[in-house]
Amino acid sequence: MDMKNMTRISSIHIFGFQTRESISCLVFFLFLMVYSLTVCGNFLIIMLVSSCRILHSPMYFFLTQLSVSDIILVTSIVPNIFQGALLKEFTLSLSDCITQFYFFATAGTAECFLLTVMSYDRYLAICKPLHYNLIMSHFFCWMTVLACWTLSILALLLLILKIIRLEFCGPDILDHFFCDLHPILELSCTDISSITVHVMFTSTFFVVIPFIIIITSYVCIIVAIFRIPSITGRQKAFSTCSSHLTVVFIYYGTLICVYLVPSGGQSLNVSKFLSLMYTVVTPLMNPIIYSLRNKELKKAFEQLTSSLSTENKLMR
């Protein structure tokens, strides 16, 4: 293939969701509502954990970091959906497209790490309760979170440095609602074998291995729960990790379907729907799942609302 006769593309036409014009405004307001609820819900969790002393524990500290990653994830994706809903087709520069992928992928990778750390936290709390306070110190929690974000940022930065060296010759059309890795690489007219190997290695280290650790942790947790003699004790122990387990199944279930199931086995619309699940729906579901199943969060919310109402009365 003669590279000299090819034109390097500088912008990409993104098709997004091809909906009827009659419902485009409805789709726009639906996603606007989802985005607003997602950001507000995750910010509420961060505020509750920061302001309420009863939530100053490792589990809730990690939950705030999960909320941060959810906010970054959905904020990097949803603006494209807004444009796609109203314009049907819009244009992004190649650099903007790659930048979007970087922020989305960094937040997604950090979420994989954070879910793994949270499973380890639950493992220690249930299987090694005598060692929990000793291991889960304030310093350890901060260093763990710092490691999660640093590894995610650096790993994706290395991948981006390889992507920007590629020649992109078109077609300049991306039939997706955001700039994901595989659609971007399909626009390249140069050899991507080194990037493919890099992606396989990083996916194994950052997605597969954490998932195996999570599953192993929960096998140990379930075994430990069944050893508890009283039914009440079992229910109490399981309730402390049921929310996290639900989030893991939703997030990893869609990730596996999108990235590990062969693309030939699913249509483009199915691929878009599954991508929508973990980029938009999961960040919305996380605060809902944790707030509905967690009595301490509900109690903290009641305390916060009562204190705010008291302050308003005093101001009047």
PDB file of C-alpha atoms in Angstrom:
ATOM      1  CA  MET A   1       0.000   0.000   0.000  1.00  0.00           C
ATOM      2  CA  ASP A   2       1.561   3.264  -1.134  1.00  0.00           C
ATOM      3  CA  MET A   3       1.612   5.697   1.771  1.00  0.00           C
ATOM      4  CA  LYS A   4       2.522   8.619  -0.479  1.00  0.00           C
ATOM      5  CA  ASN A   5      -0.819   8.407  -2.300  1.00  0.00           C
ATOM      6  CA  MET A   6      -2.807   8.464   0.907  1.00  0.00           C
ATOM      7  CA  THR A   7      -4.180  11.518   2.664  1.00  0.00           C
ATOM      8  CA  ARG A   8      -3.754  11.653   6.385  1.00  0.00           C
ATOM      9  CA  ILE A   9      -7.104  12.442   8.005  1.00  0.00           C
ATOM     10  CA  SER A  10      -7.306  15.151  10.646  1.00  0.00           C
ATOM     11  CA  SER A  11     -10.974  14.876  11.584  1.00  0.00           C
ATOM     12  CA  ILE A  12     -13.483  12.068  12.076  1.00  0.00           C
ATOM     13  CA  HIS A  13     -17.213  11.957  11.316  1.00  0.00           C
ATOM     14  CA  ILE A  14     -19.016  10.183  14.155  1.00  0.00           C
ATOM     15  CA  PHE A  15     -22.437   8.702  13.379  1.00  0.00           C
ATOM     16  CA  GLY A  16     -23.520   7.954  16.958  1.00  0.00           C
ATOM     17  CA  PHE A  17     -27.082   6.674  17.423  1.00  0.00           C
ATOM     18  CA  GLN A  18     -29.128   6.911  14.257  1.00  0.00           C
ATOM     19  CA  THR A  19     -32.524   7.726  15.749  1.00  0.00           C
ATOM     20  CA  ARG A  20     -35.591   9.223  14.107  1.00  0.00           C
ATOM     21  CA  GLU A  21     -35.834  12.996  14.079  1.00  0.00           C
ATOM     22  CA  SER A  22     -39.196  12.791  15.832  1.00  0.00           C
ATOM     23  CA  ILE A  23     -37.585  11.315  18.960  1.00  0.00           C
ATOM     24  CA  SER A  24     -34.156  12.983  18.798  1.00  0.00           C
ATOM     25  CA  CYS A  25     -35.146  15.629  21.365  1.00  0.00           C
ATOM     26  CA  LEU A  26     -36.556  12.916  23.618  1.00  0.00           C
ATOM     27  CA  VAL A  27     -33.281  10.974  23.377  1.00  0.00           C
ATOM     28  CA  PHE A  28     -31.319  14.153  24.143  1.00  0.00           C
ATOM     29  CA  PHE A  29     -33.349  14.946  27.284  1.00  0.00           C
ATOM     30  CA  LEU A  30     -33.219  11.297  28.378  1.00  0.00           C
ATOM     31  CA  PHE A  31     -29.424  11.280  28.283  1.00  0.00           C
ATOM     32  CA  LEU A  32     -29.329  14.745  29.863  1.00  0.00           C
ATOM     33  CA  MET A  33     -31.378  13.410  32.760  1.00  0.00           C
ATOM     34  CA  VAL A  34     -29.188  10.298  33.058  1.00  0.00           C
ATOM     35  CA  TYR A  35     -26.029  12.407  33.019  1.00  0.00           C
ATOM     36  CA  SER A  36     -27.385  14.849  35.615  1.00  0.00           C
ATOM     37  CA  LEU A  37     -28.487  12.025  37.922  1.00  0.00           C
ATOM     38  CA  THR A  38     -25.130  10.262  37.508  1.00  0.00           C
ATOM     39  CA  VAL A  39     -23.031  13.325  38.348  1.00  0.00           C
ATOM     40  CA  CYS A  40     -25.306  14.425  41.206  1.00  0.00           C
ATOM     41  CA  GLY A  41     -25.508  10.899  42.662  1.00  0.00           C
ATOM     42  CA  ASN A  42     -21.761  10.369  42.623  1.00  0.00           C
ATOM     43  CA  PHE A  43     -21.046  13.858  43.969  1.00  0.00           C
ATOM     44  CA  LEU A  44     -23.550  13.173  46.745  1.00  0.00           C
ATOM     45  CA  ILE A  45     -21.645  10.035  47.770  1.00  0.00           C
ATOM     46  CA  ILE A  46     -18.362  11.978  47.801  1.00  0.00           C
ATOM     47  CA  MET A  47     -19.946  14.726  49.913  1.00  0.00           C
ATOM     48  CA  LEU A  48     -21.582  12.288  52.343  1.00  0.00           C
ATOM     49  CA  VAL A  49     -18.379  10.324  52.933  1.00  0.00           C
ATOM     50  CA  SER A  50     -16.352  13.522  53.343  1.00  0.00           C
ATOM     51  CA  SER A  51     -18.742  15.199  55.778  1.00  0.00           C
ATOM     52  CA  CYS A  52     -20.119  12.328  57.877  1.00  0.00           C
ATOM     53  CA  ARG A  53     -17.828  10.779  60.484  1.00  0.00           C
ATOM     54  CA  ILE A  54     -19.699   7.456  60.495  1.00  0.00           C
ATOM     55  CA  LEU A  55     -18.550   6.914  56.895  1.00  0.00           C
ATOM     56  CA  HIS A  56     -14.848   7.505  57.569  1.00  0.00           C
ATOM     57  CA  SER A  57     -13.768   3.937  56.826  1.00  0.00           C
ATOM     58  CA  PRO A  58     -11.697   2.299  54.048  1.00  0.00           C
ATOM     59  CA  MET A  59     -14.772   0.876  52.281  1.00  0.00           C
ATOM     60  CA  TYR A  60     -16.366   4.310  51.843  1.00  0.00           C
ATOM     61  CA  PHE A  61     -13.055   5.953  51.019  1.00  0.00           C
ATOM     62  CA  PHE A  62     -12.661   3.560  48.084  1.00  0.00           C
ATOM     63  CA  LEU A  63     -16.294   4.211  47.166  1.00  0.00           C
ATOM     64  CA  THR A  64     -15.543   7.942  46.771  1.00  0.00           C
ATOM     65  CA  GLN A  65     -12.728   7.100  44.359  1.00  0.00           C
ATOM     66  CA  LEU A  66     -15.113   4.865  42.419  1.00  0.00           C
ATOM     67  CA  SER A  67     -17.478   7.834  42.203  1.00  0.00           C
ATOM     68  CA  VAL A  68     -14.651  10.038  40.888  1.00  0.00           C
ATOM     69  CA  SER A  69     -13.859   7.502  38.157  1.00  0.00           C
ATOM     70  CA  ASP A  70     -17.579   7.260  37.265  1.00  0.00           C
ATOM     71  CA  ILE A  71     -17.842  11.045  36.913  1.00  0.00           C
ATOM     72  CA  ILE A  72     -14.769  11.165  34.644  1.00  0.00           C
ATOM     73  CA  LEU A  73     -16.018   8.189  32.622  1.00  0.00           C
ATOM     74  CA  VAL A  74     -19.494   9.539  31.931  1.00  0.00           C
ATOM     75  CA  THR A  75     -18.295  13.126  31.386  1.00  0.00           C
ATOM     76  CA  SER A  76     -15.870  11.991  28.702  1.00  0.00           C
ATOM     77  CA  ILE A  77     -18.615  10.126  26.805  1.00  0.00           C
ATOM     78  CA  VAL A  78     -22.001  11.827  27.218  1.00  0.00           C
ATOM     79  CA  PRO A  79     -21.215  15.145  25.402  1.00  0.00           C
ATOM     80  CA  ASN A  80     -20.765  13.093  22.223  1.00  0.00           C
ATOM     81  CA  ILE A  81     -24.137  11.451  22.819  1.00  0.00           C
ATOM     82  CA  PHE A  82     -25.748  14.895  23.159  1.00  0.00           C
ATOM     83  CA  GLN A  83     -24.345  15.939  19.779  1.00  0.00           C
ATOM     84  CA  GLY A  84     -25.268  12.633  18.168  1.00  0.00           C
ATOM     85  CA  ALA A  85     -28.847  12.849  19.418  1.00  0.00           C
ATOM     86  CA  LEU A  86     -29.379  16.331  17.959  1.00  0.00           C
ATOM     87  CA  LEU A  87     -27.137  16.316  14.878  1.00  0.00           C
ATOM     88  CA  LYS A  88     -27.180  12.616  13.865  1.00  0.00           C
ATOM     89  CA  GLU A  89     -23.618  13.077  12.642  1.00  0.00           C
ATOM     90  CA  PHE A  90     -20.888  15.336  14.010  1.00  0.00           C
ATOM     91  CA  THR A  91     -17.176  15.861  13.552  1.00  0.00           C
ATOM     92  CA  LEU A  92     -14.303  15.557  15.994  1.00  0.00           C
ATOM     93  CA  SER A  93     -10.667  16.283  15.309  1.00  0.00           C
ATOM     94  CA  LEU A  94      -8.413  13.242  15.440  1.00  0.00           C
ATOM     95  CA  SER A  95      -6.572  14.654  18.458  1.00  0.00           C
ATOM     96  CA  ASP A  96      -9.859  15.271  20.307  1.00  0.00           C
ATOM     97  CA  CYS A  97     -10.969  11.726  19.534  1.00  0.00           C
ATOM     98  CA  ILE A  98      -7.757  10.226  20.909  1.00  0.00           C
ATOM     99  CA  THR A  99      -7.960  12.513  23.958  1.00  0.00           C
ATOM    100  CA  GLN A 100     -11.494  11.333  24.644  1.00  0.00           C
ATOM    101  CA  PHE A 101     -10.366   7.727  24.475  1.00  0.00           C
ATOM    102  CA  TYR A 102      -7.523   8.471  26.898  1.00  0.00           C
ATOM    103  CA  PHE A 103      -9.776   9.928  29.607  1.00  0.00           C
ATOM    104  CA  PHE A 104     -12.449   7.270  29.122  1.00  0.00           C
ATOM    105  CA  ALA A 105      -9.940   4.392  29.194  1.00  0.00           C
ATOM    106  CA  THR A 106      -8.027   5.810  32.170  1.00  0.00           C
ATOM    107  CA  ALA A 107     -11.229   6.099  34.209  1.00  0.00           C
ATOM    108  CA  GLY A 108     -12.325   2.610  33.142  1.00  0.00           C
ATOM    109  CA  THR A 109      -8.965   1.060  34.041  1.00  0.00           C
ATOM    110  CA  ALA A 110      -8.923   2.837  37.401  1.00  0.00           C
ATOM    111  CA  GLU A 111     -12.415   1.464  38.041  1.00  0.00           C
ATOM    112  CA  CYS A 112     -11.159  -2.088  37.461  1.00  0.00           C
ATOM    113  CA  PHE A 113      -8.386  -1.540  40.011  1.00  0.00           C
ATOM    114  CA  LEU A 114     -10.689   0.122  42.525  1.00  0.00           C
ATOM    115  CA  LEU A 115     -13.245  -2.678  42.312  1.00  0.00           C
ATOM    116  CA  THR A 116     -10.394  -5.115  42.978  1.00  0.00           C
ATOM    117  CA  VAL A 117      -9.185  -3.153  46.008  1.00  0.00           C
ATOM    118  CA  MET A 118     -12.748  -2.982  47.316  1.00  0.00           C
ATOM    119  CA  SER A 119     -13.090  -6.761  47.010  1.00  0.00           C
ATOM    120  CA  TYR A 120      -9.831  -7.160  48.989  1.00  0.00           C
ATOM    121  CA  ASP A 121     -11.240  -4.800  51.619  1.00  0.00           C
ATOM    122  CA  ARG A 122     -14.361  -6.964  51.944  1.00  0.00           C
ATOM    123  CA  TYR A 123     -12.208 -10.116  52.050  1.00  0.00           C
ATOM    124  CA  LEU A 124     -10.212  -8.765  54.988  1.00  0.00           C
ATOM    125  CA  ALA A 125     -13.340  -7.520  56.793  1.00  0.00           C
ATOM    126  CA  ILE A 126     -15.084 -10.914  56.602  1.00  0.00           C
ATOM    127  CA  CYS A 127     -12.269 -13.486  56.417  1.00  0.00           C
ATOM    128  CA  LYS A 128      -9.539 -11.713  58.443  1.00  0.00           C
ATOM    129  CA  PRO A 129     -11.393  -9.360  60.812  1.00  0.00           C
ATOM    130  CA  LEU A 130      -8.609  -9.345  63.442  1.00  0.00           C
ATOM    131  CA  HIS A 131      -6.083  -8.116  60.876  1.00  0.00           C
ATOM    132  CA  TYR A 132      -8.397  -5.616  59.176  1.00  0.00           C
ATOM    133  CA  ASN A 133      -7.545  -2.436  61.111  1.00  0.00           C
ATOM    134  CA  LEU A 134      -3.846  -3.248  61.045  1.00  0.00           C
ATOM    135  CA  ILE A 135      -3.699  -3.757  57.262  1.00  0.00           C
ATOM    136  CA  MET A 136      -6.292  -1.191  56.148  1.00  0.00           C
ATOM    137  CA  SER A 137      -4.542   1.779  57.686  1.00  0.00           C
ATOM    138  CA  HIS A 138      -5.066   5.339  56.504  1.00  0.00           C
ATOM    139  CA  PHE A 139      -1.636   5.317  54.847  1.00  0.00           C
ATOM    140  CA  PHE A 140      -2.267   1.986  53.083  1.00  0.00           C
ATOM    141  CA  CYS A 141      -5.598   3.194  51.683  1.00  0.00           C
ATOM    142  CA  TRP A 142      -4.075   6.391  50.269  1.00  0.00           C
ATOM    143  CA  MET A 143      -1.108   4.555  48.770  1.00  0.00           C
ATOM    144  CA  THR A 144      -3.412   1.964  47.205  1.00  0.00           C
ATOM    145  CA  VAL A 145      -5.643   4.590  45.621  1.00  0.00           C
ATOM    146  CA  LEU A 146      -2.600   6.539  44.414  1.00  0.00           C
ATOM    147  CA  ALA A 147      -1.223   3.356  42.856  1.00  0.00           C
ATOM    148  CA  CYS A 148      -4.551   2.634  41.103  1.00  0.00           C
ATOM    149  CA  TRP A 149      -4.692   6.060  39.484  1.00  0.00           C
ATOM    150  CA  THR A 150      -0.966   6.254  38.679  1.00  0.00           C
ATOM    151  CA  LEU A 151      -0.880   2.844  36.991  1.00  0.00           C
ATOM    152  CA  SER A 152      -3.991   3.679  34.983  1.00  0.00           C
ATOM    153  CA  ILE A 153      -2.674   7.074  33.854  1.00  0.00           C
ATOM    154  CA  LEU A 154       0.769   5.783  32.874  1.00  0.00           C
ATOM    155  CA  ALA A 155      -0.462   2.614  31.160  1.00  0.00           C
ATOM    156  CA  LEU A 156      -2.903   4.511  28.946  1.00  0.00           C
ATOM    157  CA  LEU A 157      -0.331   7.230  28.288  1.00  0.00           C
ATOM    158  CA  LEU A 158       2.043   4.616  26.851  1.00  0.00           C
ATOM    159  CA  LEU A 159      -0.753   3.305  24.634  1.00  0.00           C
ATOM    160  CA  ILE A 160      -1.648   6.826  23.445  1.00  0.00           C
ATOM    161  CA  LEU A 161       1.995   7.527  22.557  1.00  0.00           C
ATOM    162  CA  LYS A 162       1.895   4.494  20.267  1.00  0.00           C
ATOM    163  CA  ILE A 163      -1.452   5.451  18.729  1.00  0.00           C
ATOM    164  CA  ILE A 164      -0.393   9.003  17.799  1.00  0.00           C
ATOM    165  CA  ARG A 165       2.529   7.591  15.813  1.00  0.00           C
ATOM    166  CA  LEU A 166       0.137   5.762  13.472  1.00  0.00           C
ATOM    167  CA  GLU A 167      -0.886   7.057  10.065  1.00  0.00           C
ATOM    168  CA  PHE A 168      -4.651   7.522   9.773  1.00  0.00           C
ATOM    169  CA  CYS A 169      -5.768   7.469   6.148  1.00  0.00           C
ATOM    170  CA  GLY A 170      -9.454   6.859   6.463  1.00  0.00           C
ATOM    171  CA  PRO A 171     -12.193   6.335   5.787  1.00  0.00           C
ATOM    172  CA  ASP A 172     -12.841   9.230   8.156  1.00  0.00           C
ATOM    173  CA  ILE A 173     -16.088   7.701   9.450  1.00  0.00           C
ATOM    174  CA  LEU A 174     -16.552   6.187  12.911  1.00  0.00           C
ATOM    175  CA  ASP A 175     -19.862   4.347  13.297  1.00  0.00           C
ATOM    176  CA  HIS A 176     -19.968   4.584  17.093  1.00  0.00           C
ATOM    177  CA  PHE A 177     -21.143   7.088  19.678  1.00  0.00           C
ATOM    178  CA  PHE A 178     -17.657   7.677  21.140  1.00  0.00           C
ATOM    179  CA  CYS A 179     -13.998   7.141  20.283  1.00  0.00           C
ATOM    180  CA  ASP A 180     -13.282   3.623  21.488  1.00  0.00           C
ATOM    181  CA  LEU A 181      -9.999   1.847  20.787  1.00  0.00           C
ATOM    182  CA  HIS A 182     -11.038  -0.625  18.087  1.00  0.00           C
ATOM    183  CA  PRO A 183     -12.956   1.921  15.957  1.00  0.00           C
ATOM    184  CA  ILE A 184      -9.934   4.260  16.142  1.00  0.00           C
ATOM    185  CA  LEU A 185      -7.481   1.536  15.103  1.00  0.00           C
ATOM    186  CA  GLU A 186      -9.710   0.585  12.157  1.00  0.00           C
ATOM    187  CA  LEU A 187      -9.017   4.040  10.701  1.00  0.00           C
ATOM    188  CA  SER A 188      -5.276   3.394  10.635  1.00  0.00           C
ATOM    189  CA  CYS A 189      -3.509   2.362   7.437  1.00  0.00           C
ATOM    190  CA  THR A 190      -0.257   1.315   9.145  1.00  0.00           C
ATOM    191  CA  ASP A 191       0.755  -1.805  10.997  1.00  0.00           C
ATOM    192  CA  ILE A 192      -0.963  -2.035  14.382  1.00  0.00           C
ATOM    193  CA  SER A 193       0.482  -5.388  15.475  1.00  0.00           C
ATOM    194  CA  SER A 194       2.644  -3.822  18.199  1.00  0.00           C
ATOM    195  CA  ILE A 195      -0.391  -1.969  19.573  1.00  0.00           C
ATOM    196  CA  THR A 196      -2.430  -5.184  19.475  1.00  0.00           C
ATOM    197  CA  VAL A 197       0.217  -6.958  21.559  1.00  0.00           C
ATOM    198  CA  HIS A 198       0.375  -3.993  23.939  1.00  0.00           C
ATOM    199  CA  VAL A 199      -3.426  -3.998  24.344  1.00  0.00           C
ATOM    200  CA  MET A 200      -3.481  -7.768  24.980  1.00  0.00           C
ATOM    201  CA  PHE A 201      -0.818  -7.409  27.665  1.00  0.00           C
ATOM    202  CA  THR A 202      -2.436  -4.436  29.387  1.00  0.00           C
ATOM    203  CA  SER A 203      -5.917  -5.996  29.162  1.00  0.00           C
ATOM    204  CA  THR A 204      -4.607  -9.125  30.853  1.00  0.00           C
ATOM    205  CA  PHE A 205      -2.858  -7.159  33.592  1.00  0.00           C
ATOM    206  CA  PHE A 206      -5.500  -4.481  34.153  1.00  0.00           C
ATOM    207  CA  VAL A 207      -8.765  -6.333  33.458  1.00  0.00           C
ATOM    208  CA  VAL A 208      -8.415 -10.133  33.487  1.00  0.00           C
ATOM    209  CA  ILE A 209      -6.110 -10.484  36.508  1.00  0.00           C
ATOM    210  CA  PRO A 210      -8.148  -8.037  38.651  1.00  0.00           C
ATOM    211  CA  PHE A 211     -11.310  -9.953  37.713  1.00  0.00           C
ATOM    212  CA  ILE A 212      -9.671 -13.242  38.768  1.00  0.00           C
ATOM    213  CA  ILE A 213      -8.618 -11.646  42.075  1.00  0.00           C
ATOM    214  CA  ILE A 214     -12.186 -10.420  42.646  1.00  0.00           C
ATOM    215  CA  ILE A 215     -13.665 -13.859  41.931  1.00  0.00           C
ATOM    216  CA  THR A 216     -11.089 -15.548  44.197  1.00  0.00           C
ATOM    217  CA  SER A 217     -11.829 -13.050  46.976  1.00  0.00           C
ATOM    218  CA  TYR A 218     -15.549 -13.703  46.774  1.00  0.00           C
ATOM    219  CA  VAL A 219     -15.088 -17.470  46.757  1.00  0.00           C
ATOM    220  CA  CYS A 220     -13.212 -17.089  50.062  1.00  0.00           C
ATOM    221  CA  ILE A 221     -15.864 -14.664  51.326  1.00  0.00           C
ATOM    222  CA  ILE A 222     -18.741 -17.019  50.473  1.00  0.00           C
ATOM    223  CA  VAL A 223     -16.950 -19.949  52.138  1.00  0.00           C
ATOM    224  CA  ALA A 224     -16.376 -17.825  55.245  1.00  0.00           C
ATOM    225  CA  ILE A 225     -20.024 -16.680  55.292  1.00  0.00           C
ATOM    226  CA  PHE A 226     -21.324 -20.265  55.162  1.00  0.00           C
ATOM    227  CA  ARG A 227     -19.165 -21.082  58.185  1.00  0.00           C
ATOM    228  CA  ILE A 228     -21.055 -18.497  60.266  1.00  0.00           C
ATOM    229  CA  PRO A 229     -23.474 -20.501  62.448  1.00  0.00           C
ATOM    230  CA  SER A 230     -26.360 -18.017  62.681  1.00  0.00           C
ATOM    231  CA  ILE A 231     -28.548 -17.035  59.728  1.00  0.00           C
ATOM    232  CA  THR A 232     -28.624 -13.430  60.948  1.00  0.00           C
ATOM    233  CA  GLY A 233     -24.831 -13.346  60.982  1.00  0.00           C
ATOM    234  CA  ARG A 234     -24.689 -14.691  57.436  1.00  0.00           C
ATOM    235  CA  GLN A 235     -27.170 -12.107  56.197  1.00  0.00           C
ATOM    236  CA  LYS A 236     -25.275  -9.277  57.910  1.00  0.00           C
ATOM    237  CA  ALA A 237     -21.939 -10.441  56.467  1.00  0.00           C
ATOM    238  CA  PHE A 238     -23.323 -10.820  52.945  1.00  0.00           C
ATOM    239  CA  SER A 239     -25.076  -7.434  53.063  1.00  0.00           C
ATOM    240  CA  THR A 240     -21.709  -5.707  53.501  1.00  0.00           C
ATOM    241  CA  CYS A 241     -20.495  -6.951  50.111  1.00  0.00           C
ATOM    242  CA  SER A 242     -23.689  -7.485  48.082  1.00  0.00           C
ATOM    243  CA  SER A 243     -23.637  -3.957  46.602  1.00  0.00           C
ATOM    244  CA  HIS A 244     -20.050  -4.289  45.468  1.00  0.00           C
ATOM    245  CA  LEU A 245     -20.701  -7.731  43.997  1.00  0.00           C
ATOM    246  CA  THR A 246     -23.675  -6.373  42.027  1.00  0.00           C
ATOM    247  CA  VAL A 247     -21.572  -3.542  40.586  1.00  0.00           C
ATOM    248  CA  VAL A 248     -18.784  -5.984  39.648  1.00  0.00           C
ATOM    249  CA  PHE A 249     -21.154  -8.255  37.723  1.00  0.00           C
ATOM    250  CA  ILE A 250     -22.729  -5.345  35.819  1.00  0.00           C
ATOM    251  CA  TYR A 251     -19.428  -3.658  34.960  1.00  0.00           C
ATOM    252  CA  TYR A 252     -17.337  -6.720  34.115  1.00  0.00           C
ATOM    253  CA  GLY A 253     -20.244  -8.484  32.409  1.00  0.00           C
ATOM    254  CA  THR A 254     -20.556  -5.733  29.803  1.00  0.00           C
ATOM    255  CA  LEU A 255     -16.759  -5.321  29.495  1.00  0.00           C
ATOM    256  CA  ILE A 256     -16.353  -9.016  28.719  1.00  0.00           C
ATOM    257  CA  CYS A 257     -19.175  -8.957  26.157  1.00  0.00           C
ATOM    258  CA  VAL A 258     -17.710  -5.918  24.367  1.00  0.00           C
ATOM    259  CA  TYR A 259     -13.991  -6.692  24.418  1.00  0.00           C
ATOM    260  CA  LEU A 260     -13.594 -10.460  24.884  1.00  0.00           C
ATOM    261  CA  VAL A 261     -16.497 -11.810  22.801  1.00  0.00           C
ATOM    262  CA  PRO A 262     -15.473 -11.938  19.099  1.00  0.00           C
ATOM    263  CA  SER A 263     -16.872  -8.926  17.237  1.00  0.00           C
ATOM    264  CA  GLY A 264     -18.254 -11.162  14.507  1.00  0.00           C
ATOM    265  CA  GLY A 265     -20.611 -12.696  17.028  1.00  0.00           C
ATOM    266  CA  GLN A 266     -22.575  -9.497  17.608  1.00  0.00           C
ATOM    267  CA  SER A 267     -24.069  -6.781  15.452  1.00  0.00           C
ATOM    268  CA  LEU A 268     -22.908  -3.164  15.552  1.00  0.00           C
ATOM    269  CA  ASN A 269     -26.099  -2.074  17.311  1.00  0.00           C
ATOM    270  CA  VAL A 270     -25.603  -4.730  19.996  1.00  0.00           C
ATOM    271  CA  SER A 271     -21.997  -3.568  20.443  1.00  0.00           C
ATOM    272  CA  LYS A 272     -23.173   0.041  20.842  1.00  0.00           C
ATOM    273  CA  PHE A 273     -25.805  -1.008  23.380  1.00  0.00           C
ATOM    274  CA  LEU A 274     -23.284  -2.974  25.458  1.00  0.00           C
ATOM    275  CA  SER A 275     -20.821  -0.068  25.310  1.00  0.00           C
ATOM    276  CA  LEU A 276     -23.612   2.207  26.486  1.00  0.00           C
ATOM    277  CA  MET A 277     -24.166  -0.082  29.465  1.00  0.00           C
ATOM    278  CA  TYR A 278     -20.706   0.269  30.976  1.00  0.00           C
ATOM    279  CA  THR A 279     -20.013   3.864  29.884  1.00  0.00           C
ATOM    280  CA  VAL A 280     -23.332   5.454  30.890  1.00  0.00           C
ATOM    281  CA  VAL A 281     -25.627   3.030  32.734  1.00  0.00           C
ATOM    282  CA  THR A 282     -23.070   1.589  35.188  1.00  0.00           C
ATOM    283  CA  PRO A 283     -21.916   5.029  36.481  1.00  0.00           C
ATOM    284  CA  LEU A 284     -25.608   5.818  37.083  1.00  0.00           C
ATOM    285  CA  MET A 285     -26.309   2.501  38.781  1.00  0.00           C
ATOM    286  CA  ASN A 286     -23.332   2.575  41.171  1.00  0.00           C
ATOM    287  CA  PRO A 287     -24.645   5.308  43.529  1.00  0.00           C
ATOM    288  CA  ILE A 288     -28.172   3.880  43.295  1.00  0.00           C
ATOM    289  CA  ILE A 289     -27.052   0.348  44.207  1.00  0.00           C
ATOM    290  CA  TYR A 290     -24.861   1.498  47.092  1.00  0.00           C
ATOM    291  CA  SER A 291     -27.435   3.933  48.490  1.00  0.00           C
ATOM    292  CA  LEU A 292     -30.367   1.506  48.290  1.00  0.00           C
ATOM    293  CA  ARG A 293     -28.537  -1.349  50.009  1.00  0.00           C
ATOM    294  CA  ASN A 294     -26.524   0.571  52.575  1.00  0.00           C
ATOM    295  CA  LYS A 295     -28.068   1.646  55.873  1.00  0.00           C
ATOM    296  CA  GLU A 296     -25.069   3.783  56.861  1.00  0.00           C
ATOM    297  CA  LEU A 297     -25.307   5.853  53.673  1.00  0.00           C
ATOM    298  CA  LYS A 298     -29.033   6.344  54.255  1.00  0.00           C
ATOM    299  CA  LYS A 299     -28.360   7.401  57.838  1.00  0.00           C
ATOM    300  CA  ALA A 300     -25.634   9.819  56.708  1.00  0.00           C
ATOM    301  CA  PHE A 301     -27.996  11.309  54.106  1.00  0.00           C
ATOM    302  CA  GLU A 302     -30.691  11.812  56.747  1.00  0.00           C
ATOM    303  CA  GLN A 303     -28.176  13.511  59.042  1.00  0.00           C
ATOM    304  CA  LEU A 304     -26.992  15.770  56.227  1.00  0.00           C
ATOM    305  CA  THR A 305     -30.516  16.804  55.194  1.00  0.00           C
ATOM    306  CA  SER A 306     -31.556  17.427  58.815  1.00  0.00           C
ATOM    307  CA  SER A 307     -28.466  19.565  59.466  1.00  0.00           C
ATOM    308  CA  LEU A 308     -29.092  21.554  56.280  1.00  0.00           C
ATOM    309  CA  SER A 309     -32.730  22.138  57.199  1.00  0.00           C
ATOM    310  CA  THR A 310     -31.677  23.258  60.686  1.00  0.00           C
ATOM    311  CA  GLU A 311     -29.198  25.735  59.196  1.00  0.00           C
ATOM    312  CA  ASN A 312     -31.892  27.114  56.888  1.00  0.00           C
ATOM    313  CA  LYS A 313     -34.249  27.635  59.811  1.00  0.00           C
ATOM    314  CA  LEU A 314     -31.542  29.449  61.775  1.00  0.00           C
ATOM    315  CA  MET A 315     -30.736  31.689  58.807  1.00  0.00           C
ATOM    316  CA  ARG A 316     -34.401  32.683  58.552  1.00  0.00           C
TER     317      ARG A 316
END
